[in-house]
Amino acid sequence: MAKEKKLRSTEWFGRQDKDGFAHRSWMKNQGLPSHLFDGRPVIGICNTWSELTPCNAHLRGIAEKVKRGVYEMGGFPVEFPVTSLGETLMRPTAMLFRNLASMDVEESIRANPIDGVVLLVGCDKTTPSLMMGAASCDLPTLVVSGGPMLNGRFRNERVGSGTHVWKFDAMVKAGELTKEEFMETEACMSRSVGHCMTMGTASTMACMVEALGMGMPGNAAIPAADSRRQVLAHMAGRRIVDMVKEDLIPSKILTKDAFENAIRANGAIGGSTNAVIHLLAIAGRLGVDHSLDDWDQMGRDVPCLVNLMPSGDYLMEDFYYAGGLPVVLKKLGESGLLHKDALTVNGETMWDNVKNADGHDPEVIYDMDAPFKQEGGIVVLRGNLAPDGAIIKPSAASPELMQHTGRAVVFEDIEDYKERVDSDDLEIDASCIMVLKNCGPKGYPGMAEVGNMALPAKILKQGVTDMVRISDARMSGTAYGTVVLHAAPEAAIGGPLALVQTGDEISLDVAARSLVLHVSEAVLAERRKNWKPVHPQSTRGYVQMYQQTVMQADKGADLDFLQGGSGAPVPRDSH
Ligand code: FES
């Protein structure tokens, strides 16, 4: 008979010496009875609850439900907090701290008597930061997303998180909405617990959790306020105890096949561009062979099936009622676009989990042969303007701009953009291409979501709603437009984007996967000689470390020394 693996928690709680005394005694001040220290699996519940992360503010309640499940199966649950990254409040951008939070998660798990871990996530960066940290430890891990908010509603119309902020803002600028009406919509948009309910980054990453096999079936779409979200958390608590017994660790689930499933799922849901950078970073922690080009190759044949904002009309609550992600994965499987044998946290294969899924609303989840949008995946563009790649999400772009040549109007950084964009003196028309520099990982530490820069007021007043925009920045998953992002190498380290000048001609050709700056090599070489970085580097603390070690967008923008993992050996005891 196979010998059961010794639980790492017994190194703390199983000892009969003074160290074991110390480990147990202080825990007992919480009213914990002795039998909890009898060698049963200790399950960490890694919680990103915070009142400063409103999307995750209900996660204490979710943790309680996970605990119920853990207790039922004879485990010992211990909830602990980690750095929580709130998208809406943190400055300069929550993404600056994704890697820092991942270090917190990794070291918190490794340093403590934990045998398996449930990650409670929700708001955009909380999902990748916890998955990255846990992947580097490689203990049995199950992800529970907090769930999306209920549909927003204003004057009987659906209002989508984020997406309608851009829309309403543009309407105010165009004189179609008063400031008072704009203020009224705030409460209409966010009317329950949960994260953004558009197919923004949070919903996308919740879908990625499910498509990667790291969450329970149904993880992505159940609204946060729906009691079935609590049932899912309860069942996750039950399951993680068995995962520990089975030694079902992330490296057995997060294989190359799993990432390919996720890429295709992202195409089919019209998911956020941010998924690219996060999945590259998670794969980097596990040493999985996963590159930017996989996104183009794997996503190429995937149509967008899901009619959700920002690309479409509906919201996550509708997606849940329509059957949610299992329906989408089933359709991919039936079309040969799913690795059916990929293992998932419940011990079943991906196909076993989704093969019986039923779709209930063809307006929300379309069929493969008559999709919502023909091109669903992320397109990777290359050319002399982005030799290491840039990306665009065709499902959120304007079809008539997918092949476009225009005159560049350049903004040197985000401050320059803010200062001049609405000026009457700005020489720009709708055929121009807006270029924003110095917003990449190092240039605007954290790579802010400013790539979908708002159009100049005078263009909006003409009724124009989209123009080609190019930058080394990211874009909010709730945003839309013909926006080229993540240009690498970035301007701040002298990438070609740094050399573009107003008046240059640029061609974007999405079908040809190309992004070309029509300036001769000789002229570019001359400009390169005169190029100097525009922003000083930070000289202390985490930001200095970040700027010195962050990798480019095409590598996932992780810190170079965090790639890979160290597993979870039991650290030495210093008592
Ligand atoms: Fe938290 Fe959108 S702001 S998910």
Coordinates of C-alpha atoms and ligand atoms in Angstrom, one line a residue:
M1 CA 0.0 0.0 0.0
A2 CA 1.3 3.5 -0.9
K3 CA 2.6 5.3 2.2
E4 CA 0.7 8.5 3.0
K5 CA 2.8 11.6 2.6
K6 CA 3.6 13.1 6.0
L7 CA 1.8 16.4 6.5
R8 CA 4.1 19.4 6.8
S9 CA 1.9 20.8 9.6
T10 CA 3.0 17.9 11.9
E11 CA 6.4 19.5 12.0
W12 CA 4.7 22.2 14.0
F13 CA 1.8 20.7 15.8
G14 CA 2.8 17.0 16.0
R15 CA 5.8 17.5 18.2
Q16 CA 5.8 16.6 21.9
D17 CA 8.7 19.0 22.9
K18 CA 8.8 22.6 23.9
D19 CA 8.5 23.8 20.3
G20 CA 5.3 21.7 19.8
F21 CA 4.1 23.2 23.1
A22 CA 4.7 26.7 21.8
H23 CA 3.0 26.0 18.5
R24 CA -0.1 24.6 20.0
S25 CA -0.4 26.7 23.2
W26 CA -0.7 30.1 21.6
M27 CA -3.1 28.8 19.0
K28 CA -5.3 27.6 21.9
N29 CA -5.9 31.2 23.0
Q30 CA -8.5 31.2 20.2
G31 CA -10.5 28.6 21.9
L32 CA -9.3 25.7 19.8
P33 CA -9.7 22.2 21.3
S34 CA -6.7 19.8 21.4
H35 CA -8.1 17.3 18.9
L36 CA -7.5 19.9 16.1
F37 CA -3.8 19.4 16.5
D38 CA -4.0 15.6 16.1
G39 CA -2.4 15.4 12.7
R40 CA -5.4 16.4 10.5
P41 CA -4.8 18.5 7.4
V42 CA -4.3 22.2 8.2
I43 CA -6.0 24.2 5.5
G44 CA -4.9 27.8 5.1
I45 CA -7.7 30.2 3.9
C46 CA -5.7 33.0 2.3
N47 CA -8.0 36.0 2.4
T48 CA -7.8 39.2 0.5
W49 CA -10.7 40.7 2.5
S50 CA -10.3 44.4 3.0
E51 CA -12.7 47.4 3.2
L52 CA -10.3 49.2 0.9
T53 CA -10.9 46.5 -1.7
P54 CA -14.6 46.8 -2.0
C55 CA -14.9 44.0 -4.5
N56 CA -13.5 41.6 -1.8
A57 CA -15.3 43.2 1.2
H58 CA -17.6 40.2 1.6
L59 CA -14.8 37.6 1.7
R60 CA -14.9 37.1 5.5
G61 CA -18.4 35.5 5.0
I62 CA -17.1 33.3 2.2
A63 CA -14.2 32.2 4.4
E64 CA -16.7 31.0 7.0
K65 CA -18.4 28.8 4.4
V66 CA -15.0 27.4 3.4
K67 CA -14.3 26.6 7.0
R68 CA -17.6 24.7 7.4
G69 CA -16.6 22.4 4.5
V70 CA -13.1 21.9 5.9
Y71 CA -14.4 21.0 9.3
E72 CA -16.9 18.6 7.8
M73 CA -14.1 16.6 6.1
G74 CA -12.0 16.5 9.3
G75 CA -9.6 19.3 8.4
F76 CA -8.4 22.2 10.5
P77 CA -9.1 25.6 8.8
V78 CA -7.0 28.7 9.6
E79 CA -7.8 31.9 7.9
F80 CA -5.0 34.4 7.3
P81 CA -4.9 37.8 5.6
V82 CA -2.5 38.8 2.8
T83 CA -2.0 42.0 1.0
S84 CA -5.2 43.0 -0.7
L85 CA -5.0 45.0 -3.9
G86 CA -8.0 47.2 -4.5
E87 CA -8.2 48.3 -8.1
T88 CA -10.2 51.5 -7.6
L89 CA -8.3 53.2 -4.7
M90 CA -4.7 52.1 -4.9
R91 CA -2.3 54.6 -6.5
P92 CA -0.5 54.8 -8.8
T93 CA -1.9 51.5 -9.8
A94 CA -2.7 48.2 -8.1
M95 CA -0.6 46.4 -10.7
L96 CA 2.6 47.9 -9.2
F97 CA 1.9 45.8 -6.1
R98 CA 0.8 42.5 -7.8
N99 CA 4.3 41.0 -7.5
L100 CA 4.8 42.4 -3.9
A101 CA 1.5 40.7 -2.9
S102 CA 2.6 37.5 -4.5
M103 CA 5.7 37.5 -2.3
D104 CA 3.5 38.0 0.7
V105 CA 1.4 35.0 -0.3
E106 CA 4.3 32.8 -1.1
E107 CA 6.2 33.5 2.2
S108 CA 3.0 33.4 4.3
I109 CA 2.2 29.9 3.0
R110 CA 5.7 28.6 3.3
A111 CA 6.4 30.0 6.8
N112 CA 3.3 28.5 8.4
P113 CA 2.0 25.1 9.3
I114 CA -0.2 24.8 6.2
D115 CA -0.9 21.6 4.2
G116 CA -3.2 23.0 1.6
V117 CA -4.6 26.4 0.8
V118 CA -7.8 28.0 -0.4
L119 CA -7.3 31.3 -2.1
L120 CA -10.1 33.9 -1.7
V121 CA -9.9 36.3 -4.6
G122 CA -12.0 38.8 -6.5
C123 CA -10.8 42.2 -7.5
D124 CA -8.5 42.2 -10.6
K125 CA -5.0 41.8 -9.1
T126 CA -6.0 39.6 -6.2
T127 CA -6.4 36.6 -8.4
P128 CA -3.0 36.6 -10.1
S129 CA -1.1 37.7 -7.1
L130 CA -2.4 34.8 -5.0
M131 CA -2.1 32.3 -7.7
M132 CA 1.5 33.4 -8.4
G133 CA 2.5 33.1 -4.8
A134 CA 0.8 29.8 -4.3
A135 CA 2.2 28.4 -7.5
S136 CA 5.7 29.1 -6.2
C137 CA 5.0 27.0 -3.1
D138 CA 3.1 24.2 -5.0
L139 CA 1.1 23.0 -2.1
P140 CA -2.5 21.7 -2.9
T141 CA -4.4 24.9 -3.8
L142 CA -8.0 25.6 -4.7
V143 CA -9.1 29.1 -5.8
V144 CA -12.5 30.5 -4.8
S145 CA -13.5 33.7 -6.5
G146 CA -15.8 36.1 -4.6
G147 CA -18.2 36.4 -7.5
P148 CA -19.4 39.4 -9.6
M149 CA -21.8 42.1 -8.4
L150 CA -25.5 41.9 -9.5
N151 CA -26.3 43.7 -12.8
G152 CA -26.1 47.5 -12.5
R153 CA -29.2 49.3 -13.5
F154 CA -30.0 52.9 -14.4
R155 CA -33.3 54.0 -15.9
N156 CA -34.1 50.4 -16.6
E157 CA -30.9 49.9 -18.7
R158 CA -28.1 47.6 -17.7
V159 CA -25.1 49.4 -16.3
G160 CA -21.7 47.7 -16.5
S161 CA -18.9 48.2 -14.0
G162 CA -16.2 50.3 -15.6
T163 CA -17.6 50.1 -19.1
H164 CA -20.3 52.6 -18.3
V165 CA -17.8 54.9 -16.5
W166 CA -16.1 55.4 -19.8
K167 CA -19.4 55.7 -21.6
F168 CA -21.0 58.1 -19.2
D169 CA -17.8 60.2 -19.0
A170 CA -17.8 60.5 -22.8
M171 CA -21.5 61.4 -22.7
V172 CA -20.8 64.2 -20.2
K173 CA -18.0 65.5 -22.5
A174 CA -20.2 65.3 -25.5
G175 CA -23.0 67.2 -23.6
E176 CA -25.4 64.2 -23.6
L177 CA -25.5 63.7 -19.8
T178 CA -25.5 66.3 -17.0
K179 CA -23.1 66.1 -14.1
E180 CA -26.0 65.4 -11.7
E181 CA -27.1 62.5 -13.8
F182 CA -23.5 61.2 -13.9
M183 CA -23.4 61.3 -10.1
E184 CA -26.7 59.5 -9.8
T185 CA -25.4 56.5 -11.8
E186 CA -22.6 55.8 -9.2
A187 CA -24.9 53.9 -6.9
C188 CA -26.8 52.3 -9.8
M189 CA -23.6 50.7 -11.0
S190 CA -22.4 49.1 -7.8
R191 CA -25.5 47.8 -6.0
S192 CA -24.4 44.6 -4.3
V193 CA -21.3 42.9 -3.0
G194 CA -18.9 41.5 -5.5
H195 CA -16.4 42.5 -8.2
C196 CA -17.0 44.2 -11.5
M197 CA -19.8 42.4 -13.3
T198 CA -18.6 43.2 -16.9
M199 CA -16.2 40.8 -18.6
G200 CA -13.4 42.9 -17.2
T201 CA -10.3 41.7 -15.6
A202 CA -11.8 40.3 -12.5
S203 CA -14.5 38.3 -14.3
T204 CA -12.0 37.2 -16.9
M205 CA -9.6 36.0 -14.2
A206 CA -12.4 34.2 -12.4
C207 CA -13.0 32.4 -15.8
M208 CA -9.3 31.7 -16.1
V209 CA -9.3 30.1 -12.7
E210 CA -12.1 27.8 -13.9
A211 CA -10.6 27.2 -17.3
L212 CA -7.2 26.4 -15.8
G213 CA -8.8 23.8 -13.6
M214 CA -7.9 25.7 -10.4
G215 CA -11.5 26.4 -9.3
M216 CA -14.6 24.4 -8.8
P217 CA -16.9 24.2 -11.9
G218 CA -19.1 27.2 -11.9
N219 CA -16.6 29.4 -10.1
A220 CA -16.6 32.2 -12.5
A221 CA -20.2 33.4 -12.8
I222 CA -22.3 32.8 -9.7
P223 CA -23.0 36.3 -8.4
A224 CA -21.4 37.2 -5.1
A225 CA -24.8 37.9 -3.6
D226 CA -26.3 34.6 -4.7
S227 CA -26.5 32.0 -1.9
R228 CA -25.0 29.4 -4.4
R229 CA -21.7 31.3 -4.2
Q230 CA -21.6 30.3 -0.5
V231 CA -22.4 26.7 -1.4
L232 CA -19.5 26.7 -3.8
A233 CA -17.2 28.0 -1.0
H234 CA -18.5 25.3 1.3
M235 CA -17.8 22.6 -1.3
A236 CA -14.4 24.0 -1.9
G237 CA -13.6 23.6 1.8
R238 CA -14.7 20.0 1.6
R239 CA -12.6 19.4 -1.5
I240 CA -9.3 20.9 -0.4
V241 CA -9.0 18.4 2.4
D242 CA -9.1 15.5 -0.1
M243 CA -6.7 17.4 -2.4
V244 CA -4.2 17.3 0.5
K245 CA -4.7 13.6 0.9
E246 CA -4.3 13.1 -2.8
D247 CA -1.3 15.5 -3.0
L248 CA -3.0 17.2 -5.9
I249 CA -0.7 20.2 -6.3
P250 CA -0.8 23.1 -8.8
S251 CA 2.0 21.8 -10.9
K252 CA -0.1 18.7 -11.7
I253 CA -3.0 20.9 -12.9
L254 CA -1.3 24.0 -14.4
T255 CA 0.2 22.2 -17.3
K256 CA 0.8 23.6 -20.8
D257 CA -2.6 22.1 -21.8
A258 CA -4.3 23.9 -19.0
F259 CA -2.8 27.3 -20.2
E260 CA -3.9 26.5 -23.7
N261 CA -7.4 25.8 -22.5
A262 CA -7.4 29.1 -20.7
I263 CA -6.2 31.0 -23.8
R264 CA -9.1 29.6 -25.8
A265 CA -11.6 30.2 -23.1
N266 CA -10.3 33.8 -23.0
G267 CA -11.0 34.1 -26.7
A268 CA -14.5 32.6 -26.4
I269 CA -15.5 34.9 -23.5
G270 CA -14.0 38.1 -25.1
G271 CA -11.8 38.3 -22.0
S272 CA -9.5 41.0 -20.8
T273 CA -6.1 41.8 -22.3
N274 CA -4.8 41.7 -18.7
A275 CA -5.2 37.9 -18.7
V276 CA -2.2 37.8 -21.0
I277 CA 0.2 39.4 -18.6
H278 CA -1.2 37.5 -15.6
L279 CA -1.1 34.0 -17.2
L280 CA 2.4 34.6 -18.5
A281 CA 3.5 35.5 -14.9
I282 CA 1.7 32.4 -13.3
A283 CA 3.2 30.1 -15.9
G284 CA 6.6 31.6 -15.2
R285 CA 6.3 30.6 -11.6
L286 CA 5.8 27.0 -12.6
G287 CA 8.3 26.9 -15.4
V288 CA 5.6 26.0 -17.9
D289 CA 6.5 26.7 -21.5
H290 CA 4.0 29.4 -22.2
S291 CA 4.7 32.5 -24.4
L292 CA 3.1 35.5 -25.9
D293 CA 3.0 33.8 -29.3
D294 CA 0.8 31.0 -27.7
W295 CA -1.9 33.6 -27.3
D296 CA -1.9 34.4 -31.0
Q297 CA -1.6 30.8 -32.2
M298 CA -4.1 29.2 -29.7
G299 CA -6.6 32.1 -29.9
R300 CA -6.5 32.5 -33.6
D301 CA -9.4 30.1 -34.4
V302 CA -11.5 31.0 -31.4
P303 CA -14.6 33.1 -32.0
C304 CA -16.1 35.2 -29.2
L305 CA -19.3 33.4 -28.0
V306 CA -20.2 35.5 -25.1
N307 CA -22.2 38.7 -25.4
L308 CA -21.0 40.5 -22.4
M309 CA -19.8 44.1 -21.9
P310 CA -17.4 45.6 -22.8
S311 CA -17.6 43.8 -26.1
G312 CA -21.4 43.1 -25.9
D313 CA -24.6 43.9 -24.1
Y314 CA -25.0 41.6 -21.1
L315 CA -23.4 41.2 -17.7
M316 CA -22.1 38.3 -15.5
E317 CA -25.4 37.8 -13.8
D318 CA -26.9 37.1 -17.2
F319 CA -24.0 34.8 -18.0
Y320 CA -24.7 32.8 -14.9
Y321 CA -28.3 32.3 -15.8
A322 CA -27.3 31.4 -19.3
G323 CA -25.2 28.5 -18.0
G324 CA -21.8 30.2 -17.3
L325 CA -18.4 29.1 -18.3
P326 CA -19.1 25.3 -18.4
V327 CA -21.3 25.9 -21.4
V328 CA -18.6 27.8 -23.2
L329 CA -16.0 25.2 -22.4
K330 CA -18.3 22.5 -23.6
K331 CA -18.7 24.3 -26.9
L332 CA -14.9 24.6 -27.2
G333 CA -14.6 20.9 -26.4
E334 CA -17.2 19.9 -29.1
S335 CA -15.2 21.9 -31.6
G336 CA -11.8 20.3 -30.8
L337 CA -10.6 23.4 -29.1
L338 CA -10.2 22.0 -25.6
H339 CA -7.7 19.6 -24.0
K340 CA -10.4 17.4 -22.5
D341 CA -8.1 15.4 -20.3
A342 CA -6.7 18.4 -18.4
L343 CA -7.0 17.7 -14.7
T344 CA -8.9 20.0 -12.4
V345 CA -9.1 20.6 -8.7
N346 CA -12.1 18.3 -8.1
G347 CA -10.1 15.4 -9.4
E348 CA -12.1 15.1 -12.6
T349 CA -11.0 16.0 -16.1
M350 CA -12.1 19.3 -17.7
W351 CA -14.4 17.4 -20.0
D352 CA -16.0 15.4 -17.2
N353 CA -16.8 18.7 -15.6
V354 CA -18.4 20.4 -18.6
K355 CA -19.8 17.7 -20.9
N356 CA -23.3 17.9 -19.4
A357 CA -23.5 21.7 -19.3
D358 CA -26.7 23.2 -20.8
G359 CA -26.9 26.6 -22.3
H360 CA -30.1 28.6 -21.5
D361 CA -29.8 31.8 -23.4
P362 CA -28.5 32.0 -27.0
E363 CA -28.5 35.8 -26.8
V364 CA -25.8 35.6 -24.1
I365 CA -23.9 32.5 -25.1
Y366 CA -23.8 32.0 -28.8
D367 CA -22.9 28.9 -30.9
M368 CA -19.5 28.2 -32.5
D369 CA -21.1 28.1 -36.0
A370 CA -22.9 31.4 -35.5
P371 CA -20.7 33.2 -33.0
F372 CA -21.3 36.6 -31.3
K373 CA -18.1 37.9 -33.0
Q374 CA -15.9 36.0 -35.4
E375 CA -12.6 37.0 -33.9
G376 CA -12.4 36.4 -30.2
G377 CA -8.8 35.9 -29.2
I378 CA -6.1 38.3 -28.4
V379 CA -4.0 39.2 -31.5
V380 CA -0.2 39.6 -31.0
L381 CA 1.2 42.3 -33.3
R382 CA 4.8 42.6 -34.3
G383 CA 6.8 45.1 -36.4
N384 CA 9.5 47.7 -36.0
L385 CA 7.3 49.5 -33.5
A386 CA 7.0 46.5 -31.2
P387 CA 9.7 43.9 -32.0
D388 CA 8.9 41.9 -28.8
G389 CA 5.1 42.2 -29.4
A390 CA 2.1 44.3 -28.7
I391 CA -1.5 43.1 -28.3
I392 CA -5.0 44.1 -29.4
K393 CA -8.4 42.7 -28.5
P394 CA -10.3 42.6 -31.8
S395 CA -13.7 41.9 -30.2
A396 CA -13.5 45.3 -28.4
A397 CA -12.2 47.1 -31.4
S398 CA -13.9 48.8 -34.4
P399 CA -13.9 46.6 -37.5
E400 CA -13.2 49.6 -39.8
L401 CA -10.0 50.5 -37.9
M402 CA -8.5 47.0 -37.9
Q403 CA -6.5 48.0 -41.0
H404 CA -5.5 51.6 -40.7
T405 CA -2.7 53.9 -41.6
G406 CA -2.6 57.3 -39.9
R407 CA -0.5 60.2 -38.7
A408 CA 0.9 59.8 -35.2
V409 CA -0.1 62.3 -32.5
V410 CA 2.4 61.6 -29.7
F411 CA 2.1 62.2 -26.0
E412 CA 5.4 61.8 -24.2
D413 CA 3.8 60.5 -21.0
I414 CA 0.4 60.5 -19.2
E415 CA 0.9 64.1 -17.8
D416 CA 1.6 65.4 -21.3
Y417 CA -1.5 63.6 -22.5
K418 CA -3.7 65.1 -19.8
E419 CA -2.3 68.6 -20.4
R420 CA -2.9 68.6 -24.1
V421 CA -5.6 66.2 -25.1
D422 CA -8.5 68.6 -24.8
S423 CA -6.6 71.6 -26.0
D424 CA -8.1 73.4 -29.0
D425 CA -4.5 73.7 -30.4
L426 CA -4.1 70.0 -30.6
E427 CA -3.7 69.2 -34.3
I428 CA -5.7 66.0 -34.6
D429 CA -8.5 64.4 -36.6
A430 CA -10.2 61.1 -36.4
S431 CA -7.8 59.4 -38.8
C432 CA -4.8 60.1 -36.6
I433 CA -3.2 57.5 -34.4
M434 CA -2.8 58.5 -30.8
V435 CA 0.5 57.3 -29.3
L436 CA 1.3 57.3 -25.6
K437 CA 4.8 56.7 -24.3
N438 CA 6.4 55.9 -21.0
C439 CA 3.5 53.9 -19.4
G440 CA 5.1 50.5 -19.5
P441 CA 6.2 48.4 -16.5
K442 CA 9.2 50.5 -15.7
G443 CA 8.1 53.9 -17.2
Y444 CA 5.0 54.2 -15.1
P445 CA 5.9 51.8 -12.5
G446 CA 3.2 49.1 -12.5
M447 CA 2.1 49.7 -16.1
A448 CA -1.0 51.7 -15.5
E449 CA -4.3 51.0 -17.3
V450 CA -4.2 54.2 -19.4
G451 CA -3.8 52.7 -22.8
N452 CA -7.4 53.3 -23.7
M453 CA -6.8 57.1 -23.4
A454 CA -10.1 59.0 -23.9
L455 CA -10.4 60.7 -27.3
P456 CA -9.9 64.5 -27.5
A457 CA -13.1 66.4 -26.6
K458 CA -13.2 68.0 -30.0
I459 CA -13.2 64.6 -31.7
L460 CA -15.9 63.3 -29.4
K461 CA -18.1 66.3 -30.2
Q462 CA -18.0 65.3 -33.8
G463 CA -19.7 62.0 -32.8
V464 CA -16.5 59.9 -33.3
T465 CA -16.3 57.2 -30.7
D466 CA -13.1 55.3 -31.6
M467 CA -9.6 56.0 -32.9
V468 CA -6.5 53.8 -33.1
R469 CA -4.4 54.2 -29.9
I470 CA -1.0 52.7 -29.3
S471 CA 1.0 52.5 -26.0
D472 CA 3.2 50.4 -23.8
A473 CA 0.5 50.7 -21.1
R474 CA -2.3 48.2 -20.2
M475 CA -6.0 48.8 -20.5
S476 CA -8.8 48.1 -18.0
G477 CA -10.6 44.9 -18.9
T478 CA -13.8 46.9 -18.8
A479 CA -12.6 49.3 -21.6
Y480 CA -13.0 49.0 -25.3
G481 CA -11.8 50.5 -28.5
T482 CA -9.1 50.0 -31.1
V483 CA -6.4 50.0 -28.6
V484 CA -2.9 48.5 -29.1
L485 CA -1.3 47.7 -25.8
H486 CA 1.8 46.3 -24.0
A487 CA 4.2 47.4 -26.8
A488 CA 7.5 45.8 -26.0
P489 CA 10.2 46.8 -25.3
E490 CA 8.7 49.8 -23.6
A491 CA 9.6 53.5 -24.3
A492 CA 11.2 54.0 -20.9
I493 CA 14.0 51.6 -21.7
G494 CA 14.5 53.0 -25.2
G495 CA 12.1 50.7 -27.1
P496 CA 11.1 51.8 -30.6
L497 CA 8.0 53.5 -29.2
A498 CA 10.3 56.0 -27.6
L499 CA 11.4 57.2 -31.0
V500 CA 8.0 57.9 -32.6
Q501 CA 7.4 61.6 -33.3
T502 CA 4.2 63.5 -34.0
G503 CA 3.7 63.4 -37.8
D504 CA 5.2 60.0 -38.4
E505 CA 3.0 57.5 -40.2
I506 CA 2.0 54.3 -38.6
S507 CA 0.2 51.3 -40.0
L508 CA -1.9 48.8 -38.0
D509 CA -2.9 45.7 -39.8
V510 CA -4.6 43.3 -37.4
A511 CA -5.2 40.5 -39.9
A512 CA -1.5 40.7 -40.9
R513 CA -0.5 40.8 -37.2
S514 CA 1.7 43.9 -37.9
L515 CA 2.4 47.3 -36.4
V516 CA 4.8 49.4 -38.6
L517 CA 6.3 52.8 -38.1
H518 CA 7.1 54.2 -41.5
V519 CA 10.3 55.9 -40.6
S520 CA 13.6 54.7 -42.1
E521 CA 16.2 52.8 -40.0
A522 CA 18.7 55.7 -40.6
V523 CA 16.3 58.3 -39.1
L524 CA 15.5 56.0 -36.2
A525 CA 19.2 55.4 -35.6
E526 CA 19.7 59.2 -35.5
R527 CA 16.8 59.6 -33.1
R528 CA 18.1 56.8 -30.9
K529 CA 21.4 58.6 -30.5
N530 CA 19.6 61.6 -29.0
W531 CA 17.2 59.6 -26.8
K532 CA 17.4 59.9 -23.0
P533 CA 15.1 58.3 -20.4
V534 CA 12.6 60.9 -19.3
H535 CA 11.7 59.7 -15.8
P536 CA 14.2 59.3 -12.9
Q537 CA 14.3 55.9 -11.3
S538 CA 13.0 55.5 -7.7
T539 CA 15.8 55.4 -5.2
R540 CA 14.3 53.4 -2.4
G541 CA 12.1 50.6 -1.2
Y542 CA 9.9 48.3 -3.1
V543 CA 9.5 50.7 -6.1
Q544 CA 13.2 50.8 -6.6
M545 CA 13.4 47.0 -6.5
Y546 CA 10.5 46.8 -8.8
Q547 CA 12.0 49.1 -11.4
Q548 CA 15.3 47.4 -11.3
T549 CA 13.9 43.8 -11.7
V550 CA 10.6 44.0 -13.5
M551 CA 10.5 42.1 -16.8
Q552 CA 8.8 43.4 -19.9
A553 CA 5.1 42.9 -20.7
D554 CA 5.8 40.0 -23.1
K555 CA 7.3 38.1 -20.1
G556 CA 4.4 38.8 -17.7
A557 CA 6.0 41.8 -15.9
D558 CA 7.0 39.6 -12.9
L559 CA 10.1 40.4 -11.0
D560 CA 13.0 38.5 -12.6
F561 CA 14.1 36.8 -9.3
L562 CA 10.5 35.6 -8.6
Q563 CA 10.4 33.3 -11.6
G564 CA 10.1 29.6 -10.7
G565 CA 9.4 28.5 -7.2
S566 CA 11.0 27.0 -4.1
G567 CA 8.2 24.6 -3.2
A568 CA 7.2 24.5 0.5
P569 CA 10.0 22.9 2.5
V570 CA 9.5 23.3 6.2
P571 CA 11.6 26.3 7.3
R572 CA 14.0 25.9 10.3
D573 CA 12.5 26.6 13.7
S574 CA 14.2 29.3 15.7
H575 CA 12.5 28.9 19.1
Ligands
FES1 FE1 -12.5 45.4 -8.4 FE2 -13.2 45.9 -10.9 S1 -12.6 47.3 -9.4 S2 -13.0 44.1 -9.9

